[in-house]
Coordinates of C-alpha atoms and ligand atoms in Angstrom, one line a residue:
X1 CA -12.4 6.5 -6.9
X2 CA -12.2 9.4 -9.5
X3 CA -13.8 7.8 -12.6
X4 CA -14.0 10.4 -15.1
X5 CA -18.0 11.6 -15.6
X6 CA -18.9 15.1 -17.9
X7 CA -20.8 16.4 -14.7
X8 CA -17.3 16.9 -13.2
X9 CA -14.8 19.1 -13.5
X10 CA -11.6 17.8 -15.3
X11 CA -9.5 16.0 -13.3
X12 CA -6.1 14.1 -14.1
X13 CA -6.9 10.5 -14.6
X14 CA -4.7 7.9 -14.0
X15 CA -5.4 4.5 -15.1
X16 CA -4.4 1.4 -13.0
X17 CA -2.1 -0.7 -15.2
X18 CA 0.3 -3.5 -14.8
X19 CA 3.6 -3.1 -16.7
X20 CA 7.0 -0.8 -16.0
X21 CA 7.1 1.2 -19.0
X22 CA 6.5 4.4 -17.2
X23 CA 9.3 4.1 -14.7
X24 CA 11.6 4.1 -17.8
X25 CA 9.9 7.7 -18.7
X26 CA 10.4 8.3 -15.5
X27 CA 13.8 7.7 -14.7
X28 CA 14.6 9.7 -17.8
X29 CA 13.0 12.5 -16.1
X30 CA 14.6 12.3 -13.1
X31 CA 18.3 12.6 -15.1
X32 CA 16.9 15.4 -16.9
X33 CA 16.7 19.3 -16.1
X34 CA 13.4 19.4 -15.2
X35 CA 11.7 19.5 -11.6
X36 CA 13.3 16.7 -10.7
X37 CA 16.2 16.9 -12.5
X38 CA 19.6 16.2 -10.9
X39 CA 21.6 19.8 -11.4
X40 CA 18.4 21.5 -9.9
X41 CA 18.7 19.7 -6.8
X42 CA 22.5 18.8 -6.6
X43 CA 23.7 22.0 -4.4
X44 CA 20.6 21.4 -2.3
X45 CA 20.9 17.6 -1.6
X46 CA 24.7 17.5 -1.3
X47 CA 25.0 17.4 2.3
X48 CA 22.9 14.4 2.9
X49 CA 24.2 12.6 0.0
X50 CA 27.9 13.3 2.1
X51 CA 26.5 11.9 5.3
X52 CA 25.4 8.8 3.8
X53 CA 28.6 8.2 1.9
X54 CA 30.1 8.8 5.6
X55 CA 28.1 6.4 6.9
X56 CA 28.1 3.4 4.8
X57 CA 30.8 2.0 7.0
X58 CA 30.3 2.5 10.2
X59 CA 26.8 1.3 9.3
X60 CA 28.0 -1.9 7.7
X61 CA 29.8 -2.1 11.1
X62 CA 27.0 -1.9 13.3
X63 CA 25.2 -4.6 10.9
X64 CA 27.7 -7.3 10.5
X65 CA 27.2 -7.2 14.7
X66 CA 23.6 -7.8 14.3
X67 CA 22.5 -11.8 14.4
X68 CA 21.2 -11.5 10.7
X69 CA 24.5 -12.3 8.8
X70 CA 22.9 -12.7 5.7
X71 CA 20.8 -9.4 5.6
X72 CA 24.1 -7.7 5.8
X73 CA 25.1 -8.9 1.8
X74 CA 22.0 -8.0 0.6
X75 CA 22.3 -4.4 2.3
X76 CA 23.7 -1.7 0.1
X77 CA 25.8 0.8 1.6
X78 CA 24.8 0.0 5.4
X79 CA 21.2 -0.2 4.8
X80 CA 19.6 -0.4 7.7
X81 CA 22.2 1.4 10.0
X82 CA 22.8 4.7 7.7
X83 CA 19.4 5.4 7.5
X84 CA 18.3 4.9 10.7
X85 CA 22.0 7.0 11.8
X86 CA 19.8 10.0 9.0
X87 CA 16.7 9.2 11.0
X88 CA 18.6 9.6 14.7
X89 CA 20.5 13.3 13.2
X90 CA 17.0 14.6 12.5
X91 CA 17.4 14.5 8.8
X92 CA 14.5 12.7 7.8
X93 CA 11.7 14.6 8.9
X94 CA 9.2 14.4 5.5
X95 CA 9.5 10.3 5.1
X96 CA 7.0 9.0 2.4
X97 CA 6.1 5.2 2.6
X98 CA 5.2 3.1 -0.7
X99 CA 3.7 0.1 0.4
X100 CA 2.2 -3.2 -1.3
X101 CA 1.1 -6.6 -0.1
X102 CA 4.4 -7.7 1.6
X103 CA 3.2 -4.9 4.2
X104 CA 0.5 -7.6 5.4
X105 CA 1.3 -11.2 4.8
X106 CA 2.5 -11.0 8.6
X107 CA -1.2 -10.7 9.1
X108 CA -1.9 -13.8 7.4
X109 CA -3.1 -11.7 4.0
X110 CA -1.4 -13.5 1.0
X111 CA 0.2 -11.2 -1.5
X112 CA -0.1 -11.7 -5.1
X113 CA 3.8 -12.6 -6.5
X114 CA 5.6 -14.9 -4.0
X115 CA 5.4 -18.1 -5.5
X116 CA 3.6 -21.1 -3.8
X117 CA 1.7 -18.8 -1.6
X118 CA 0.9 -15.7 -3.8
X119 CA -2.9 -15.1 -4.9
X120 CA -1.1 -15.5 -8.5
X121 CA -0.1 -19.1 -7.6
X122 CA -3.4 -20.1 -6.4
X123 CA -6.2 -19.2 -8.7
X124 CA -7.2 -22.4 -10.0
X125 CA -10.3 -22.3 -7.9
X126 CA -11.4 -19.3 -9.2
X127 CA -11.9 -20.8 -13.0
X128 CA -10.0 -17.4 -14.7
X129 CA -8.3 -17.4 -18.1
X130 CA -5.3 -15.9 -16.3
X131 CA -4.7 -14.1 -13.0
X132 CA -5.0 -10.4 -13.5
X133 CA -8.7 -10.9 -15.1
X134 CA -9.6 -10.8 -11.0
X135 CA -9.1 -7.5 -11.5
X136 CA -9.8 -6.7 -14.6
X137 CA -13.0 -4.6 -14.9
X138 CA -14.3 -5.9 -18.2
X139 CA -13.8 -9.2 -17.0
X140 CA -16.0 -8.6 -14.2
X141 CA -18.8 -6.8 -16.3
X142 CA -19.1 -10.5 -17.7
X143 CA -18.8 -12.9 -14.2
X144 CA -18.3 -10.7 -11.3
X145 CA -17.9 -14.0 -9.3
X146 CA -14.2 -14.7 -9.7
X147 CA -13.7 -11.1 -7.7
X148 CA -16.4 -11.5 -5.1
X149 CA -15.0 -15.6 -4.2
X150 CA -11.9 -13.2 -3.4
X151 CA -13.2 -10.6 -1.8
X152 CA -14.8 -13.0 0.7
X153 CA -11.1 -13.8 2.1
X154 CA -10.0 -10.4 1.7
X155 CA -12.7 -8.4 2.9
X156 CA -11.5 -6.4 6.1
X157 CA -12.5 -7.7 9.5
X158 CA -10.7 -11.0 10.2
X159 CA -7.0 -10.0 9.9
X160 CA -5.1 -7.4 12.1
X161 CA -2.3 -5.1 11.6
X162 CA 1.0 -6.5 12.3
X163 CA 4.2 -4.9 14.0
X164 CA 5.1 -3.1 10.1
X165 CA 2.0 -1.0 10.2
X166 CA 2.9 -0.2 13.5
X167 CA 6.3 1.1 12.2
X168 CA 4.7 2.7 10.1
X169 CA 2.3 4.6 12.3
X170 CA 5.6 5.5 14.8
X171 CA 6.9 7.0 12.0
X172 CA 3.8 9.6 12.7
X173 CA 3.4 9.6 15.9
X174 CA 7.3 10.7 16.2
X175 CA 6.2 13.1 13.5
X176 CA 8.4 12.3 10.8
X177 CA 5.7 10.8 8.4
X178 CA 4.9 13.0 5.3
X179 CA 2.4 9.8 3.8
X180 CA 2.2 7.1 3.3
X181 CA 1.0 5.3 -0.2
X182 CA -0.2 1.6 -0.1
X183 CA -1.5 -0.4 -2.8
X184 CA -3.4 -2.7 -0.1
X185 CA -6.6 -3.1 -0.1
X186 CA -7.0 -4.7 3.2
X187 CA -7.2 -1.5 5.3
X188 CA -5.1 -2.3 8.0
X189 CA -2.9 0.8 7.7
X190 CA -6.1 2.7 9.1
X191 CA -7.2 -0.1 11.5
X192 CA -4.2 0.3 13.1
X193 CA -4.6 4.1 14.0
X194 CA -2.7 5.9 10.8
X195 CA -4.8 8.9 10.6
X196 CA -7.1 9.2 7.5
X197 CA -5.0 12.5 6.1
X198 CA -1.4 10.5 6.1
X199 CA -2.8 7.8 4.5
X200 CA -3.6 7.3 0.5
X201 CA -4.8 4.2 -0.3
X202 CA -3.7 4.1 -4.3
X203 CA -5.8 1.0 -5.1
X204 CA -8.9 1.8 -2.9
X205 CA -10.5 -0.3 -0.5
X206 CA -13.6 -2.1 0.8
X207 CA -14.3 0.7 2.9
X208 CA -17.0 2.1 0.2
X209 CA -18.7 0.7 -2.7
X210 CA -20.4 1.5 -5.9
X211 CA -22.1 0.0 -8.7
X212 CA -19.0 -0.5 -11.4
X213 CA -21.4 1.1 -14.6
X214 CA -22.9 4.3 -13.1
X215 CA -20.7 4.8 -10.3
X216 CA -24.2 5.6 -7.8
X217 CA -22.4 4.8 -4.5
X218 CA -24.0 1.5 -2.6
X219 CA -23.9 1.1 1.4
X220 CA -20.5 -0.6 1.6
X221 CA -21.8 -2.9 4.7
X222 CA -25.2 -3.9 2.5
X223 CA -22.4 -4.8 -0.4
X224 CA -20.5 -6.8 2.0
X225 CA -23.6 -8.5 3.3
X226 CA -24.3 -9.9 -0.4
X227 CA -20.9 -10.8 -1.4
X228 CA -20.1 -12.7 1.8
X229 CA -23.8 -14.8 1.1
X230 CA -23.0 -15.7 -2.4
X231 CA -25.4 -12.4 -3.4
X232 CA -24.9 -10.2 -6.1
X233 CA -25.2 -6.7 -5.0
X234 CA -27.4 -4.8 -7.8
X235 CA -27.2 -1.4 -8.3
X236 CA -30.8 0.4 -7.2
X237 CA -30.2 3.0 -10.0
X238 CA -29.4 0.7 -13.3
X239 CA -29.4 -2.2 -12.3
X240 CA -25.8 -3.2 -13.0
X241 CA -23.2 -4.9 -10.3
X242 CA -22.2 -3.2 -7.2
X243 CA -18.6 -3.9 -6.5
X244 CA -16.5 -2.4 -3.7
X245 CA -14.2 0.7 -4.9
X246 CA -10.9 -1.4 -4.5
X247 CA -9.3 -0.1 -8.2
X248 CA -9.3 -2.5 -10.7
X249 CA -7.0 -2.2 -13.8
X250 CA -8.6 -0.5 -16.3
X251 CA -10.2 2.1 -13.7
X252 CA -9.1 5.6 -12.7
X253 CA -7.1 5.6 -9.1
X254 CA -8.0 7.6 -6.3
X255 CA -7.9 11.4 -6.3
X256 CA -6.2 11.9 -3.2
X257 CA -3.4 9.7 -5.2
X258 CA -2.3 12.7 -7.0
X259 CA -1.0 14.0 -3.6
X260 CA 1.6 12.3 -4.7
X261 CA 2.8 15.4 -6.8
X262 CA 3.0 17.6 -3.6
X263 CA 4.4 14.9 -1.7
X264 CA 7.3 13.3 -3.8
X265 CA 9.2 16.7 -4.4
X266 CA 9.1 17.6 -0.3
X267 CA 10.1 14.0 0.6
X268 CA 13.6 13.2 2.6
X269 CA 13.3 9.5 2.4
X270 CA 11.2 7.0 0.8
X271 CA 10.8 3.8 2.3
X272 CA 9.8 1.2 0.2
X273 CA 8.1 -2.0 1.4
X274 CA 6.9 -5.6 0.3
X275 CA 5.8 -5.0 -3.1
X276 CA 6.9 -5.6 -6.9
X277 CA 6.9 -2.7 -8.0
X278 CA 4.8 -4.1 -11.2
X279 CA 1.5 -2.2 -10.9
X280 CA 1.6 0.9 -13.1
X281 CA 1.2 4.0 -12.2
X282 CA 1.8 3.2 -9.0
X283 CA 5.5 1.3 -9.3
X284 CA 6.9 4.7 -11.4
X285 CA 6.0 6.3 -8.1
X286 CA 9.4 5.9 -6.5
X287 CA 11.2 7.5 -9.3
X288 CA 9.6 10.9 -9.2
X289 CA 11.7 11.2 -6.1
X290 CA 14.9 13.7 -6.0
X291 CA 17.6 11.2 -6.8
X292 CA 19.6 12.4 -4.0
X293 CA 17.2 11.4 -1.6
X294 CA 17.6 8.6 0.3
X295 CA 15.7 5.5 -0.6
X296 CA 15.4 2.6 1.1
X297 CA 13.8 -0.8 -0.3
X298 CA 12.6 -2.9 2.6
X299 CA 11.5 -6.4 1.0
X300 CA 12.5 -10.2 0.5
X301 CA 14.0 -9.7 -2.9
X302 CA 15.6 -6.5 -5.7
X303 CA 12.7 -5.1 -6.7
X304 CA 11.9 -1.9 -9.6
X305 CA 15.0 0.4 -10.0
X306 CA 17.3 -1.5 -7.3
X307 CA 17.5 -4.7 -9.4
X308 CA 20.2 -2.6 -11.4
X309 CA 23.3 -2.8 -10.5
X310 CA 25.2 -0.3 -9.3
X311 CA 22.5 1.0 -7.4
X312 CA 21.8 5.0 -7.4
X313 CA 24.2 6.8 -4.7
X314 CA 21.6 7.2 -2.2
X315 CA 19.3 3.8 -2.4
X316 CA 19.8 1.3 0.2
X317 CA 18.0 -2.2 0.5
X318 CA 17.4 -4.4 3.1
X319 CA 16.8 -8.1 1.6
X320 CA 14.7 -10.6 3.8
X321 CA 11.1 -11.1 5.5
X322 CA 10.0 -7.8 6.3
X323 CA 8.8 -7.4 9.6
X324 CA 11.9 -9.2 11.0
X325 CA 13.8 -6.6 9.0
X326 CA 11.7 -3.8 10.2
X327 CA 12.4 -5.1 14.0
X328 CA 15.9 -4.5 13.3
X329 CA 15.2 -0.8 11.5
X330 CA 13.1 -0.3 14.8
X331 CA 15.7 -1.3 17.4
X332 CA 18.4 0.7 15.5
X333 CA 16.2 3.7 15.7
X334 CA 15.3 3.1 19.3
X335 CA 11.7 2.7 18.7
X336 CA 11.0 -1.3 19.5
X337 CA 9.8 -0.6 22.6
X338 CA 7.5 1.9 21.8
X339 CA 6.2 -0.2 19.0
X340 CA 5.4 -3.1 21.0
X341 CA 3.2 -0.3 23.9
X342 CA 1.5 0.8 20.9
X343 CA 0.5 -2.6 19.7
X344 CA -0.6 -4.1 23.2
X345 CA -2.5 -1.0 24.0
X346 CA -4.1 -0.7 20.3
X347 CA -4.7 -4.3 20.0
X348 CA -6.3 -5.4 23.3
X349 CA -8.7 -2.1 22.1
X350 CA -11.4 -2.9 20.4
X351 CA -11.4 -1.5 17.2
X352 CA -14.0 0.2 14.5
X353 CA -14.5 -1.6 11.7
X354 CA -13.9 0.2 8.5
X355 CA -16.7 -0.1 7.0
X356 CA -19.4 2.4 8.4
X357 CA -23.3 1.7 8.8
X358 CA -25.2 1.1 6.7
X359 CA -27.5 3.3 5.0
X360 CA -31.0 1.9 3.6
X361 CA -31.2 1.1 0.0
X362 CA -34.5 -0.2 -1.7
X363 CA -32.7 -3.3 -3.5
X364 CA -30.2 -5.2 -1.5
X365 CA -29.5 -8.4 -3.1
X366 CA -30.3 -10.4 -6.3
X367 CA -29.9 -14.3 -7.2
X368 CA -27.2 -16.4 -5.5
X369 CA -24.8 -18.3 -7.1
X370 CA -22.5 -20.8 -6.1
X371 CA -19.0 -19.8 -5.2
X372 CA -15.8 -21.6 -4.8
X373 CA -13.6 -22.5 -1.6
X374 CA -12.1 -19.1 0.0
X375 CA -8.5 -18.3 -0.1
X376 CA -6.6 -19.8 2.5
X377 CA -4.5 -17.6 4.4
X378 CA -1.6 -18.2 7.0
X379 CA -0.8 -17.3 10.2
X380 CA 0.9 -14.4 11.6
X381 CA 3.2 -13.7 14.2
X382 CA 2.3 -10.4 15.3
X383 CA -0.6 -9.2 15.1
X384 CA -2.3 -11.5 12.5
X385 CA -5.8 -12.8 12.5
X386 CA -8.6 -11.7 15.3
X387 CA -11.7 -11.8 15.1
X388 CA -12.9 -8.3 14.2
X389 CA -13.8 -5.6 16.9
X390 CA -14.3 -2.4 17.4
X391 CA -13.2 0.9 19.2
X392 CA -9.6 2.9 18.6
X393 CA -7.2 5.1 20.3
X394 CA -7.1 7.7 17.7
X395 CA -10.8 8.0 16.3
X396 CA -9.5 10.6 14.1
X397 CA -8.3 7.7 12.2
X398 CA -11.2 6.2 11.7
X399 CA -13.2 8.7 9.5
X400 CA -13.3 7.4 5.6
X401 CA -10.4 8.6 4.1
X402 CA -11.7 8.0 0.7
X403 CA -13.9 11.0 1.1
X404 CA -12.6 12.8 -1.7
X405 CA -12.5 10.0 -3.7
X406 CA -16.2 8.9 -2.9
X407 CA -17.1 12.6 -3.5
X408 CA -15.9 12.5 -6.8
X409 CA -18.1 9.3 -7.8
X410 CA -21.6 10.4 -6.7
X411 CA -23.6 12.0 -9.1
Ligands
CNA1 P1 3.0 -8.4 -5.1 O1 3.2 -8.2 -6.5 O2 2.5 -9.7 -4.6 O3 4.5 -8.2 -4.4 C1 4.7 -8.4 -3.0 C2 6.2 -8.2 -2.8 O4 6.3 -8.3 -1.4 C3 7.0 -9.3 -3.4 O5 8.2 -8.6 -4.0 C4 7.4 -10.2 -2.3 O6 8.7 -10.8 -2.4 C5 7.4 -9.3 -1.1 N1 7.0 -9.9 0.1 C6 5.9 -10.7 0.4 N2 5.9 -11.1 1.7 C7 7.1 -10.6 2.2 C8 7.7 -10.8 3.4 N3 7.1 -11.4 4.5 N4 8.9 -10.2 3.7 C9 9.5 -9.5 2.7 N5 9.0 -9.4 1.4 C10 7.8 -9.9 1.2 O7 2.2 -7.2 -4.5 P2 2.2 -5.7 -4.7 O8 1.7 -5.0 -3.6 O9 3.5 -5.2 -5.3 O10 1.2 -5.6 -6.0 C11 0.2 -4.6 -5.9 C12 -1.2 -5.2 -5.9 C13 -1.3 -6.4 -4.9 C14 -2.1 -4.2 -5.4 O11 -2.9 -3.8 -6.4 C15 -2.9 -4.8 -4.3 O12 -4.3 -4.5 -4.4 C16 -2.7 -6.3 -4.4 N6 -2.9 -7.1 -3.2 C17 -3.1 -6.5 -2.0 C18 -3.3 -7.3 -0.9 C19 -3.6 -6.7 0.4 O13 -4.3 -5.7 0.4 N7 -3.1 -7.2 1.5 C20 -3.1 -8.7 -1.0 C21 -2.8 -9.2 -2.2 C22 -2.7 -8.4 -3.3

């Protein structure tokens, strides 16, 4: 994580926030003649807008033929079928994917929004004046516990990627992915191969940990160690609480998130999958795109800019559960069956897990305290919960991808 320290050099910093006033700010931005303004990129971006406007149709067509009726109201101009028909042409060749926690609750990872089985909706047990004080970084400087009885369900090792991660990894294995940008903290984007420089993981992840006062990094396994026994991990240098870097709000995200600023201009299509779009800065992410790029929101209901109405020219959605909707993207594109290879082959692996071994530290743990009942989790279809294991096809995906982030945080 790039917290801000006067050893460093400057760096932007960008605070995790919840709230959508900056995809206001950002909209106007994209309307306006700057960088991303529309005249700039109109010439440029005419031709794709054409073909999509061409293909709404035929791609309406090939939907209403498909068994799910009822996605086929809540596409927008063809959905599914024009972009995939962009995909087949060879005009998406830089796609960016935003993810959030809709990615993984077909591994059996609850998100936070969808009521009944959200995080949101089940917090009682966790004794919290109201739900985002989880991850609220002051909130944990006083009682630490509320996070940690969470972290113990979320922690990487007993869930699995699921058939969208591996959509999202044929995406660069057919070379057509530019990045992609998750808010999950679960880290099954790199347990399922994506390679560590494709990947940006906006809102950290358990993969390293530090104490939350002085930032002096803490072996992530050690920190996992305490946490999962009802320990505190103490910092060895002042004392304070380790916690692992997942991004609270209130702390500075990643620096690898400002790829974003390289990424965004260069993109051809942005996918956009199960999330709210309600976490700032990361939600105002989709509008910094060229508004003549296709965008396609892949999730169970309107989310950010597509709950106007009418939609921009070029956005297309694709309302429903996610990885059933993603089968269809798949089989449109021609890619099922490569998917499913993938996952059999990756899956019966054994895999790495993400959090590598541990260094020695002179102070593990401190006093124990009593913790309340984990999360409960469902079942997946694909993919889902395993127990964890090790090995991968791709070890190149295995390295930390935080590294930039973690180097920025040690003193
Ligand atoms: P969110 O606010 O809970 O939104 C999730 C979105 O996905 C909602 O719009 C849901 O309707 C949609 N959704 C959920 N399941 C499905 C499904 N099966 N099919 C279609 N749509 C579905 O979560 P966001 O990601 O938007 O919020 C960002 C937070 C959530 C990040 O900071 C994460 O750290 C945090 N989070 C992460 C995880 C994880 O790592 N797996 C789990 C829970 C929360």
């Amino acid at each position: 994580m790039n917290r801000s320290r006067s050893s460093q050099p400057p760096v932007p910093r960008v605070t995790r926030s919840a709230g959508s006033r900056l995809t206001e700010l950002a909209e106007r931005l994209d309307s306006g003649p700057g960088p991303y303004g529309k005249q700039r990129r109109k010439q440029t971006d005419s031709a794709l807008a054409q073909d999509l406007s061409q293909m709404s149709m035929s791609g309406q067509d090939t939907l209403n033929n498909s068994p799910s009726a009822s996605a086929v109201k809540s596409s927008s101009r063809g959905g599914l079928a024009s972009v995939a028909r962009l995909v087949k042409l060879g005009r998406c060749k830089n796609v960016v994917v935003v993810a959030g926690a809709g990615v993984s609750t077909a591994s059996g990872i609850p998100d936070f929004r969808t009521p009944g089985t959200g995080l949101y909706a089940n917090l009682e047990k966790y004794n919290i004046p109201y739900p985002e004080a989880i991850f609220n970084i002051d909130y944990f400087s006083n009682d630490p516990q509320p996070f940690f009885s969470l972290a113990k369900a979320l922690y990487p090792g007993s869930h699995r990627p699921n058939y969208i991660h591996y959509f999202i990894r044929m995406l660069h294995h057919k070379g057509l992915l530019l990045r992609v940008y998750t808010q999950n903290i679960d880290g099954l984007e790199r347990l399922c191969g994506i390679p560590d420089d494709k990947l940006v993981e906006a809102h950290g992840s358990f993969a390293t940990a530090a104490c939350h006062l002085c930032y002096t990094a803490y072996p992530a396994e050690e920190a996992k160690q305490a946490i999962m026994n009802d320990k505190l991990p103490i910092c060895t240098f002042c004392a304070a609480t380790v916690k692992p870097d997942v991004v609270f709000f209130g702390e500075d995200l990643p620096q690898r998130y400002f790829l974003n600023t390289q990424d965004f201009p260069k993109a051809d299509l942005l996918i956009i999958m199960g999330t709210s779009l309600q976490i700032e800065p990361f939600a105002s992410l989709v509008n910094t795109i060229r508004s003549t790029v296709p965008r396609l929101l892949l999730n169970r209901n309107a989310v950010g800019p597509f709950e106007k109405v009418p939609l921009r020219r070029a956005d297309h959605m694709e309302l429903g559960d996610l990885e059933e909707t993603v089968r269809r993207f798949a089989e449109m594109l021609g890619w099922n069956d490569d998917i499913e290879d993938l996952m059999r082959s990756q899956e019966t692996l054994s895999l790495p897990t993400l959090i590598s071994s541990p260094l020695s530290v002179d102070q593990t743990s401190c006093q124990s305290r009593g913790t309340p009942a984990g999360t409960e989790t469902s079942r997946s279809r694909a993919g889902g919960q395993r127990g964890a294991s090790s090995g991968s096809e791709e070890t190149d995906s295995e390295t930390d991808s935080k590294s930039s982030a973690s180097s920025s945080q040690s003193t």
